[in-house]
Structures are given as C-alpha cells and as structure tokens.
Amino acid sequence: MRLLLYKSLILFLTFTSLIFGQKEIVLKKSFNLDSENILKLDLKNVPLTILESNDGKIHVDFSMEFKGFSKDEIKNEVAKVKFNKDNSDNIISLSFKSDTRISNYAFITNSPLSVSFPDPPNGLKNKMSLKKTKSDVLDEIKLKTTDNIFKEQIKNDKSAKTQKAHFYISIPKYLMLRIEAHESNIISELDVLKNLILTLDVGLFKGNRLIGSRTSISANNASLKIVQLDVGGLALSNVNKCLIGSIKNADITSELSKIEIGEIQENVKIQDFNSELFLYNFSDNFKTFELNAEYSKVNFYQPENDFSYLAIGNNTVNHFDNITVNMQPNKKGKKVKMVKRKKKGIGKYAGHILFDIVHGVIYSHSETFKPNKK
Amino acid sequence: MKRDIRKLFNEDDFESKKLPKNHKIEFVEKLKLSKTIRPKKSPFGLFLKIAASLALLITVGYYAFSEPFFKPKEQTTLGLQMQQIEQQYLVKIDNEWQKFISSTTDTKLINKYKEKLDNLNDNYTELSKSFKEDTNNITALEDLIKNLQTRLQLLKNIQDHMKILNEKKKTYEIITL
C-alpha cells in the first residue's frame, strides 16, 4: 500500500512538472549601496525590467521558465547567461550577457511552419496623416505589444518548446544608471529615472519620466518609447519607432528614423537627416522650437495658440490642405526664406517655430495657402 | 546358488590374446605418421594483428567523434526557407540600391546610405551566426527578417522622397501665411 502511494506521488510530480514547466533560477542576489554609487549595466541579448527598490539595495532576480525542454537542454540554456560583477570607485558594474538572444517569450519548433515574407509596403505614400493627441501617443506607449510574426502559428503547435525569461533589477529611486545594451529589450517601471545614460544597439527601451541634465540616450536600430523627456539629449539612428509623450529642454539628433512627439513643450531642438517626423501638438507656452533638417519628411500640426513661424532652406516641397508647392527650388545650396508667419496677436502667444530645411517635404496640416495674384 | 564374488574372477573364462611381436614398433610408426604438420609462425604476424586493431580503432573513433555523427547538420525547414527568402531579398535590395544611386548626384546622401546599409549588413552577419546555431529559433529568424525588410524599406523610402522632390509643381520663393 505504501509503495503504491509513493509510486503515485512520483507519477503525479512528474506529470505536473511536465504540464507547468520548469523554473530555473539563473541568479538571485542583492547588493548594498553607498549614497554616491552609480550602477552600470552591461547587457547583451537579455530582456530587463527595472523596478523600484524600497530598502536602498539593488536586487537582481533572473529566472527562466521552460516547457518541453529536457534537463540537459535547460542546463545548456541557463549556462548561456554569463554574469559578472565589478566594483571600482563608486561604480557598481553588473554584466549579463548571453551568446544567443533571450526574450521574455521565445519558442523553438521542429514543425514545418509555413513562412511568408511579405514585401514591405511600396514606399511611402503622399498622404496627410491623421493627427494624434498627446493622450493617443501616451496610450500607444503604454500598450504592451509583441511583434511576433509567428505568434498565431505557434499558438497551436503542440511540439513547440517555449521559454520565458524573467529578469528584474530593483534599484532605489534616483540612483544614477548607466546602461550599455546590445540586442536587449529594457523596460523601466520607475516613475522617474534621473540622469540616465543609455546606449542601445538593437532592441527596445521603454521608460516613464526622464529627468536630469545628464540624461543621454543613444539608440541605433532600436525602438524607443518615453512618456516624458524633461531634459537631456537623444541621439537616434535608424530608430524605426520613437514615441515621445512630451518633451522639453531637450535636443534630438536623428537620422533615418521615425519620430512621433505627442506634445512639444519649452525649448526643443531637433537636428535631423532623412527621418520622418510627426510634430503632433505644441504646448501653450513652448517658447521656441527649432528644426534643422535635410531630406526629412515633416508632419507639422500647427499650434492651437498664436505663434510665429519661419522656414528657411531650399528645394523643399510643402503640402498644404489646398495646394502643393515647391519652395525655393534652387539647387545651388543657398538657404533663403521659404515660409513666414507673424504672430496674429490673437489670444495667448505660445512661441516661435524655426525650420531650417533642405530637400525636405513638409505636410502643413490644417493650413491653407492662397497664392497672391500677379 | 550363492557364490563368492572374489572367487568369481579367479576363474579365467576370457580368452587371452597375445600381442604380436612387432606391435610396439608398428605403433610408434603409426604415431609418427599421424602428427599434423604445423605451419611455421611468421615473424610479422603479431605486428599485423596490432596494426589491424589500431586501424579499426582509429576508424571507429573518427566516425564516432566527428561532428556529423553527433550533430547532423541537416537544414531544418525554416532554415531552408530562410535561405531562399534571403536570396530574394538580397537581389531586391541590390536592385533598389542601383536604382537609388543612379537617381541622385548627392554624394553625401549616397555615402550616408552606404554607411547605413553596411551597418545593417554587419548586424545581419551577426544575426545569421546566431540563427545557424539553432535554425529552429523563431526569435533569431524574426530578427533576420526585420533586418532585410528594413534595408529594403530604407531604399524604397528615399526613392519615394526623391520622386516627390522632383515632381513638377508650382514653385514659389516666399510663402507668407
């Protein structure tokens, strides 16, 4: 009888572990901090969520969940993650690197999946995009999406092995953070990140409010979602999706990217080459906005309050609601005035907009232009 | 009638036969003839046996420990499909590149795009290595696809942009709003 009971128990445990998968702890550690410490994270091929720590310490919690993997396979997957810690001066350096990409959710299958690789859309169309409100942009930032093109097919594939990574680092509020990341998705759930210095090469960064004059984000071949950038600099290269809820006292240097800004507040400057920009809204007190662009496509949604506007440059096409014009089509490279708008003196004056743009395309939404009769 | 068994064999009822005189000599002769002739042992026999054993061990060891035996590098279905699609995309990317460089004389623009495409190509090479390690890894496959699509999209976008700039439309020097 007793033997039967033990056998049943073993069978039950084996069966349940197969159903619910196996969780392996890769690393679980805590580190003490001095008040002046800086935390440096070196990440490669790992996903990370940054949380707030309430006890003044840094807590690292990295675990992986497997379904359909053998013991040896699990051991190999876990062994791929290399961890290193270093202390020098007041900098605590933590390094998490994997040879192969680890995602929050990944799968491996032997099934002959049908794969179709559709062509990308045939270039951009000459269309006037719909305006988004600041709330629309914020909703889009908060949306959890997995752009997994095989998700539907894998859902019904019983032979697929699945792997989930849970990697959390909890840090005290206002700890200065430096992150160097390669092929990593980083999500910060802290309300505020002060003086973040981030270098991201392939991957994603999502954060709430970024403050501090030393804030600096450099992203290449990546996606960025920031609720609020209060001060600092962004350097973007081939960022296919940059969503910013609101921005002020900041500089953006960009190329070959797609940037959507929910609300432009005070003193923002953009230097761009060949990106697509969506300037959806301006605050009622934005003071100055400067855009220096070459081969850029600008979707310009005019401020609701009174404002003044000057565009200089050459060889730029301007689409108004009622007409499309080619401004200063000289190819000699000389920059001259193309568009000017003085403040109307009606209502509150919000600020001055300056475009310095060559070989550009501007969509001036909700604006009409009536050429003078000669 | 009872008889003593010990006395039974005293009575010699068996005929005794006497051996012939030459029996011993004949027997020895016969014995000599029946000996088998053993072949002479070759001095290289042992050496050949050792060599044959070693050769067998080496052959078995080679096939046992060579990679194809433990890791048969068969292409998975996804791997084969990816190869085909990669070829198609690379041809398209090259065609778009040729069209782009013949549509503009702006060397700064061309150099920027060349640099960008080279960076994406380097990234693709890294991703390919990762994919070859495990051709059933969907995440790696998606990254490869996105890279190819990005390159093609970049070239199509800039050509569309050039097309917009070059279209004939009304021209103005200063627009006052």
XYZ file of C-alpha atoms in Angstrom:
551
model
C 0.000 0.000 0.000
C 2.795 2.367 0.988
C 4.730 1.505 -2.167
C 1.679 2.265 -4.278
C 1.360 5.635 -2.565
C 4.984 6.551 -3.297
C 4.668 5.492 -6.922
C 1.516 7.567 -7.305
C 3.241 10.578 -5.766
C 6.225 10.282 -8.117
C 3.951 9.968 -11.109
C 1.946 12.982 -10.001
C 5.033 15.167 -9.514
C 6.481 14.166 -12.875
C 3.205 14.808 -14.622
C 2.664 18.229 -13.061
C 6.212 19.349 -13.799
C 5.639 18.473 -17.437
C 2.405 20.457 -17.575
C 3.510 23.533 -15.705
C 7.064 23.653 -16.991
C 10.240 24.034 -15.065
C 11.526 27.216 -13.484
C 15.254 27.690 -13.137
C 16.829 30.480 -11.136
C 19.746 31.900 -13.074
C 20.743 34.466 -10.477
C 19.195 35.935 -7.366
C 21.350 38.396 -5.450
C 21.278 41.664 -3.548
C 23.920 44.353 -3.309
C 24.405 47.130 -0.803
C 24.825 50.683 -1.952
C 26.558 53.838 -0.822
C 24.744 57.084 -1.348
C 27.019 58.201 -4.194
C 27.047 54.921 -6.101
C 26.413 54.655 -9.816
C 25.072 51.436 -11.261
C 26.463 50.393 -14.617
C 24.669 47.622 -16.514
C 26.246 45.846 -19.442
C 23.620 43.802 -21.265
C 23.686 41.585 -24.298
C 20.813 39.514 -25.634
C 18.806 39.704 -22.403
C 15.465 41.335 -21.589
C 15.350 43.517 -18.472
C 12.665 45.145 -16.361
C 13.799 47.823 -13.919
C 11.738 48.138 -10.748
C 11.920 50.333 -7.693
C 13.668 49.048 -4.599
C 12.325 50.166 -1.245
C 15.198 49.150 1.009
C 18.064 51.100 -0.540
C 19.651 47.988 -2.068
C 19.994 46.621 -5.577
C 18.172 43.333 -6.080
C 18.807 41.088 -9.056
C 16.297 38.367 -9.878
C 16.851 36.403 -13.067
C 14.916 33.207 -13.694
C 13.846 31.228 -16.731
C 10.817 29.045 -17.289
C 10.869 26.127 -19.703
C 8.252 23.909 -21.238
C 9.114 20.920 -23.380
C 12.848 21.151 -22.743
C 14.892 18.236 -21.446
C 17.078 18.609 -18.359
C 20.233 18.865 -20.444
C 18.666 21.447 -22.747
C 17.585 23.546 -19.754
C 21.081 23.290 -18.320
C 22.548 24.475 -21.656
C 20.130 27.391 -21.940
C 20.800 28.586 -18.404
C 24.548 28.203 -18.907
C 24.396 30.614 -21.853
C 23.873 33.556 -19.495
C 27.166 34.859 -18.136
C 27.133 37.127 -15.129
C 29.914 39.340 -13.913
C 30.219 41.893 -11.126
C 32.825 44.551 -10.616
C 33.322 47.403 -8.190
C 35.548 50.338 -8.923
C 35.478 53.731 -7.242
C 31.811 54.404 -6.736
C 30.622 52.422 -9.755
C 28.996 49.018 -9.357
C 29.182 47.214 -12.701
C 26.914 44.278 -13.439
C 27.212 42.419 -16.691
C 24.627 39.999 -18.099
C 25.440 38.530 -21.458
C 24.129 35.646 -23.488
C 25.514 34.194 -26.706
C 22.052 33.824 -28.171
C 19.075 36.124 -27.886
C 16.928 35.555 -24.813
C 13.467 37.078 -24.980
C 10.697 37.438 -22.451
C 8.904 34.841 -24.534
C 10.565 32.601 -27.101
C 9.890 29.284 -28.722
C 11.619 26.608 -30.721
C 9.799 24.289 -33.019
C 10.532 21.415 -35.357
C 7.229 21.732 -37.115
C 7.277 22.758 -40.743
C 5.800 26.197 -40.259
C 4.515 27.975 -43.286
C 6.532 31.123 -43.573
C 5.609 34.002 -45.761
C 7.759 37.049 -46.047
C 5.642 39.828 -47.412
C 7.366 42.676 -49.151
C 7.391 45.907 -47.224
C 4.825 48.439 -48.490
C 5.766 50.122 -51.745
C 7.474 53.164 -50.285
C 5.655 55.984 -48.597
C 2.513 57.461 -49.983
C 1.804 61.146 -50.320
C -0.821 61.202 -47.672
C -1.746 63.574 -44.913
C -1.544 61.578 -41.704
C -4.213 61.842 -39.070
C -3.364 63.960 -36.054
C -2.841 62.243 -32.725
C -3.487 63.860 -29.388
C -0.944 63.652 -26.591
C -3.199 61.035 -24.932
C -3.229 58.953 -28.094
C 0.574 58.853 -28.087
C 0.701 58.042 -24.353
C -1.783 55.191 -24.858
C 0.372 53.825 -27.628
C 3.467 53.989 -25.409
C 1.755 52.090 -22.606
C 0.406 49.415 -24.932
C 2.061 46.009 -24.467
C 2.703 44.554 -27.861
C 4.661 41.597 -29.053
C 5.517 41.965 -32.696
C 5.928 38.305 -33.125
C 5.101 37.374 -36.673
C 4.715 33.671 -35.955
C 2.650 34.019 -32.794
C -0.560 32.680 -34.289
C 1.048 29.645 -35.875
C 2.996 28.708 -32.759
C -0.080 29.005 -30.542
C -1.479 25.732 -31.895
C 1.841 23.948 -32.269
C 1.993 21.321 -29.527
C 5.531 20.322 -30.412
C 6.839 23.845 -29.795
C 9.161 24.309 -26.850
C 8.618 27.540 -25.012
C 10.943 29.555 -22.884
C 10.152 32.567 -20.718
C 12.774 34.799 -19.168
C 12.049 36.895 -16.096
C 14.826 39.357 -15.411
C 14.256 42.084 -12.844
C 16.639 44.556 -11.289
C 15.251 46.668 -8.455
C 17.067 49.907 -7.739
C 16.487 52.791 -5.351
C 14.805 55.879 -6.750
C 17.222 58.447 -8.151
C 20.133 56.009 -8.413
C 22.209 57.103 -11.345
C 22.008 54.442 -14.020
C 24.311 53.794 -16.968
C 23.248 51.114 -19.396
C 25.085 49.699 -22.362
C 22.820 47.285 -24.132
C 23.066 45.218 -27.256
C 20.053 43.344 -28.626
C 18.161 43.797 -25.391
C 14.667 44.946 -24.516
C 14.671 47.204 -21.464
C 11.566 48.362 -19.663
C 11.752 50.786 -16.770
C 8.759 50.805 -14.440
C 10.193 53.515 -12.227
C 8.148 56.693 -12.259
C 11.301 58.752 -12.670
C 14.785 57.961 -13.934
C 17.304 60.649 -13.144
C 20.385 61.235 -15.266
C 20.008 58.001 -17.234
C 22.826 57.348 -19.686
C 21.768 54.679 -22.156
C 23.468 53.273 -25.231
C 21.223 50.833 -27.037
C 22.186 48.913 -30.145
C 19.229 46.873 -31.412
C 16.373 46.347 -29.020
C 13.833 48.428 -27.183
C 13.779 50.946 -24.359
C 10.564 51.946 -22.631
C 10.543 54.436 -19.793
C 8.325 56.886 -17.937
C 9.732 60.270 -16.925
C 13.375 61.011 -17.638
C 14.868 63.987 -15.822
C 18.333 65.354 -15.050
C 20.620 67.427 -17.221
C 22.957 64.475 -17.719
C 20.231 62.360 -19.320
C 21.526 60.971 -22.595
C 20.089 58.240 -24.816
C 21.811 56.911 -27.861
C 19.864 54.343 -29.873
C 20.743 52.540 -33.085
C 18.427 50.117 -34.935
C 16.093 50.140 -31.984
C 12.702 51.294 -30.711
C 12.125 53.919 -28.043
C 9.043 54.719 -26.014
C 9.324 57.547 -23.498
C 6.403 59.037 -21.627
C 8.121 62.301 -20.749
C 11.588 63.651 -21.512
C 12.139 66.692 -19.318
C 15.732 67.455 -20.144
C 18.629 65.841 -21.922
C 19.695 64.543 -25.300
C 18.606 61.840 -27.707
C 20.830 60.543 -30.495
C 18.841 58.309 -32.819
C 19.955 56.337 -35.820
C 17.578 54.084 -37.729
C 15.113 54.059 -34.877
C 12.068 52.703 -36.627
C 9.729 53.722 -33.843
C 10.393 56.574 -31.416
C 7.332 57.594 -29.429
C 7.662 60.505 -27.021
C 4.670 61.603 -25.000
C 6.046 65.068 -24.241
C 9.434 66.730 -24.462
C 11.046 69.889 -23.128
C 14.508 71.418 -22.709
C 15.946 68.687 -24.888
C 17.979 68.157 -28.038
C 17.348 65.382 -30.546
C 19.907 64.388 -33.170
C 18.459 61.859 -35.558
C 18.812 60.142 -38.882
C 16.769 57.624 -40.841
C 14.253 57.323 -38.012
C 10.542 57.719 -37.404
C 9.797 60.074 -34.528
C 6.372 60.877 -33.144
C 6.014 63.541 -30.440
C 2.770 63.918 -28.543
C 3.499 67.398 -27.212
C 6.396 69.759 -27.775
C 6.974 71.905 -24.712
C 9.637 74.512 -23.974
C 12.935 74.828 -25.791
C 13.215 71.784 -28.008
C 15.704 71.441 -30.836
C 15.896 68.714 -33.493
C 18.775 68.151 -35.900
C 17.746 65.549 -38.466
C 18.774 63.733 -41.604
C 16.187 61.878 -43.646
C 13.786 60.941 -40.854
C 10.030 61.077 -40.762
C 8.860 63.439 -38.039
C 5.391 63.865 -36.565
C 5.050 67.067 -34.518
C 1.505 66.488 -33.285
C 0.950 69.156 -30.654
C 2.615 72.178 -29.140
C 2.031 73.309 -25.558
C 0.541 76.745 -24.959
C 3.915 78.028 -23.808
C 6.519 76.191 -25.912
C 8.674 79.343 -26.326
C 10.930 78.108 -29.124
C 11.112 75.087 -31.375
C 13.928 74.643 -33.860
C 14.212 72.020 -36.590
C 17.335 71.699 -38.684
C 16.660 69.085 -41.360
C 17.908 67.573 -44.572
C 15.914 65.148 -46.723
C 13.417 64.948 -43.875
C 9.686 64.431 -44.085
C 7.922 66.631 -41.529
C 4.298 66.283 -40.495
C 3.676 69.685 -38.950
C 0.458 70.136 -36.953
C 0.251 73.793 -36.132
C -0.089 75.028 -32.529
C -3.596 75.896 -31.374
C -2.435 79.120 -29.747
C -0.964 82.073 -31.572
C 2.566 81.507 -32.799
C 5.149 82.777 -35.229
C 6.898 80.636 -37.845
C 9.847 80.930 -40.180
C 11.118 78.313 -42.607
C 14.443 78.786 -44.400
C 16.266 76.471 -46.755
C 15.731 75.375 -50.325
C 14.333 72.711 -52.611
C 11.535 71.749 -50.246
C 8.013 70.656 -51.103
C 5.217 71.945 -48.897
C 1.827 70.233 -48.911
C -0.958 72.461 -47.684
C -4.568 71.366 -47.382
C -5.435 73.003 -50.677
C -2.206 73.123 -52.657
C 1.270 71.649 -53.011
C 4.173 73.959 -53.728
C 7.853 73.602 -54.343
C 9.708 76.182 -52.316
C 12.977 77.760 -53.411
C 13.870 75.084 -55.911
C 17.425 76.331 -56.364
C 19.914 73.544 -56.233
C 22.911 75.690 -55.533
C 22.633 75.098 -51.839
C 21.894 78.667 -50.791
C 19.434 78.912 -47.946
C 16.776 81.561 -48.240
C 13.409 82.332 -46.641
C 10.678 79.957 -47.739
C 7.745 80.436 -45.357
C 6.980 83.150 -42.839
C 4.135 83.689 -40.437
C 3.991 86.549 -37.968
C 2.071 86.264 -34.729
C -1.535 87.314 -35.211
C -1.871 88.979 -31.814
C -4.993 86.961 -31.014
C -5.064 85.141 -27.699
C -2.002 83.869 -25.857
C 1.261 83.801 -27.792
C 2.796 80.325 -27.441
C 6.168 80.704 -29.143
C 8.307 80.809 -32.282
C 8.970 77.935 -34.695
C 12.037 77.829 -36.923
C 12.550 75.289 -39.711
C 15.901 75.195 -41.467
C 15.240 72.580 -44.100
C 16.706 71.494 -47.434
C 15.475 68.777 -49.808
C 12.597 68.294 -47.405
C 8.913 67.511 -47.580
C 6.588 69.351 -45.194
C 2.958 68.440 -44.622
C 1.390 71.563 -43.149
C -1.775 70.169 -41.676
C -4.879 72.299 -41.310
C -3.234 75.133 -43.176
C -4.230 76.597 -46.475
C -2.233 78.864 -48.713
C -3.648 81.214 -51.283
C -1.033 82.390 -53.722
C -1.052 86.146 -54.477
C -2.396 87.089 -57.884
C 0.355 88.565 -60.034
C 23.370 -70.616 -5.670
C 25.461 -68.192 -3.779
C 28.992 -67.710 -4.849
C 31.809 -65.593 -3.515
C 32.378 -62.690 -5.907
C 36.052 -62.612 -5.025
C 36.419 -66.112 -6.337
C 34.388 -65.357 -9.377
C 37.165 -63.666 -11.285
C 39.752 -66.167 -10.335
C 38.301 -68.390 -12.905
C 39.659 -67.144 -16.109
C 36.907 -67.542 -18.675
C 38.193 -64.890 -21.012
C 40.323 -65.722 -23.817
C 43.641 -64.064 -23.562
C 45.162 -62.705 -26.690
C 48.803 -62.252 -27.113
C 50.228 -59.005 -28.757
C 52.239 -59.550 -31.929
C 55.967 -59.183 -31.626
C 56.228 -56.103 -33.820
C 53.332 -54.343 -32.230
C 55.359 -51.831 -30.414
C 57.379 -50.829 -33.475
C 54.263 -50.605 -35.678
C 52.511 -48.477 -33.110
C 55.314 -45.968 -32.899
C 55.490 -45.741 -36.726
C 51.779 -45.075 -36.902
C 52.117 -42.468 -34.224
C 54.809 -40.615 -36.174
C 52.665 -40.503 -39.311
C 49.621 -39.144 -37.523
C 51.369 -35.993 -36.260
C 49.957 -32.869 -38.064
C 52.410 -30.558 -39.726
C 52.089 -27.156 -38.104
C 52.896 -24.157 -40.286
C 55.858 -22.034 -39.350
C 54.955 -18.851 -37.430
C 55.612 -15.622 -39.464
C 57.770 -13.077 -37.625
C 55.334 -10.268 -38.782
C 52.145 -11.908 -37.614
C 51.907 -10.104 -34.313
C 52.745 -6.817 -35.923
C 49.962 -7.228 -38.474
C 47.462 -8.056 -35.791
C 48.362 -4.947 -33.811
C 48.243 -2.776 -36.919
C 44.837 -4.117 -37.910
C 43.470 -3.486 -34.414
C 44.769 0.077 -34.396
C 43.325 0.786 -37.822
C 39.960 -0.479 -36.684
C 40.071 1.649 -33.532
C 41.041 4.798 -35.433
C 38.265 4.316 -37.994
C 35.640 3.732 -35.359
C 36.919 6.663 -33.333
C 36.874 9.000 -36.329
C 33.270 8.304 -37.195
C 32.207 8.229 -33.581
C 33.653 11.624 -32.618
C 33.378 13.612 -35.826
C 30.714 16.330 -35.803
C 28.416 14.917 -38.450
C 27.831 11.945 -36.244
C 26.770 13.828 -33.121
C 25.287 16.877 -34.714
C 23.851 16.033 -38.031
C 23.795 19.449 -39.684
C 20.631 18.916 -41.568
C 18.943 22.062 -42.591
C 15.602 22.489 -40.892
C 12.565 23.500 -42.910
C 12.806 27.049 -41.565
C 16.495 27.192 -42.365
C 15.931 26.189 -45.986
C 13.051 28.603 -46.397
C 15.132 31.399 -44.893
C 17.917 30.736 -47.382
C 15.551 31.129 -50.314
C 13.925 34.260 -48.956
C 17.284 35.774 -48.094
C 18.383 35.374 -51.700
C 15.227 37.012 -52.971
C 15.575 39.953 -50.605
C 19.253 40.460 -51.348
C 18.545 40.615 -55.077
C 15.778 43.172 -54.488
C 17.977 45.219 -52.166
C 20.727 45.304 -54.744
C 18.298 46.339 -57.494
C 16.907 49.175 -55.348
C 20.418 50.291 -54.481
C 21.370 50.523 -58.161
C 18.189 52.478 -58.906
C 18.872 54.829 -55.999
C 22.476 55.701 -56.884
C 21.509 56.370 -60.476
C 18.688 58.708 -59.369
C 20.798 61.239 -57.444
C 24.103 63.065 -57.649
C 24.149 63.973 -53.956
C 27.279 62.131 -52.801
C 26.622 62.986 -49.144
C 23.258 61.265 -49.391
C 24.704 58.229 -51.172
C 27.515 57.900 -48.630
C 25.070 58.116 -45.743
C 23.008 55.318 -47.192
C 26.009 53.208 -47.970
C 27.166 53.539 -44.381
C 23.731 52.679 -43.072
C 23.351 49.626 -45.285
C 26.841 48.423 -44.406
C 25.968 48.670 -40.691
C 22.784 46.720 -41.234
C 24.686 44.138 -43.234
C 27.209 43.700 -40.408
C 24.351 43.278 -37.991
C 22.801 40.718 -40.347
C 26.021 38.714 -40.403
C 25.983 38.535 -36.612
C 22.336 37.534 -36.557
C 22.986 34.830 -39.162
C 25.644 33.239 -36.969
C 23.148 33.140 -34.130
C 20.500 31.597 -36.366
C 22.866 28.927 -37.676
C 23.472 27.780 -34.090
C 19.813 26.949 -33.838
C 17.755 27.093 -37.020
C 14.565 26.393 -35.093
C 14.863 29.563 -33.047
C 11.990 31.770 -34.127
C 13.286 34.904 -32.396
C 16.524 34.793 -34.355
C 14.566 34.236 -37.574
C 12.372 37.267 -36.917
C 15.414 39.461 -36.351
C 16.836 38.366 -39.695
C 13.595 39.133 -41.489
C 13.316 42.578 -39.879
C 16.845 43.395 -40.926
C 16.177 42.530 -44.571
C 12.876 44.395 -44.581
C 14.483 47.463 -43.003
C 17.150 47.626 -45.701
C 14.642 47.321 -48.500
C 12.285 49.820 -46.873
C 15.048 52.412 -46.438
C 15.895 52.306 -50.133
C 12.269 52.463 -51.243
C 11.567 55.381 -48.866
C 14.415 57.544 -50.099
C 13.491 56.935 -53.703
C 9.908 57.967 -52.978
C 11.234 61.079 -51.279
C 13.333 61.947 -54.337
C 10.316 61.387 -56.536
C 8.254 63.866 -54.511
C 11.036 66.453 -54.737
C 11.379 66.038 -58.474
C 7.708 66.134 -59.365
C 6.704 69.203 -61.299
C 4.558 71.569 -59.278
C 4.030 75.266 -58.739
C 7.081 76.978 -57.360
C 7.259 79.922 -55.018
C 10.002 81.903 -53.485
C 8.481 83.114 -50.237
C 5.177 81.990 -48.834
C 3.539 84.277 -46.324
C 0.887 82.757 -44.089
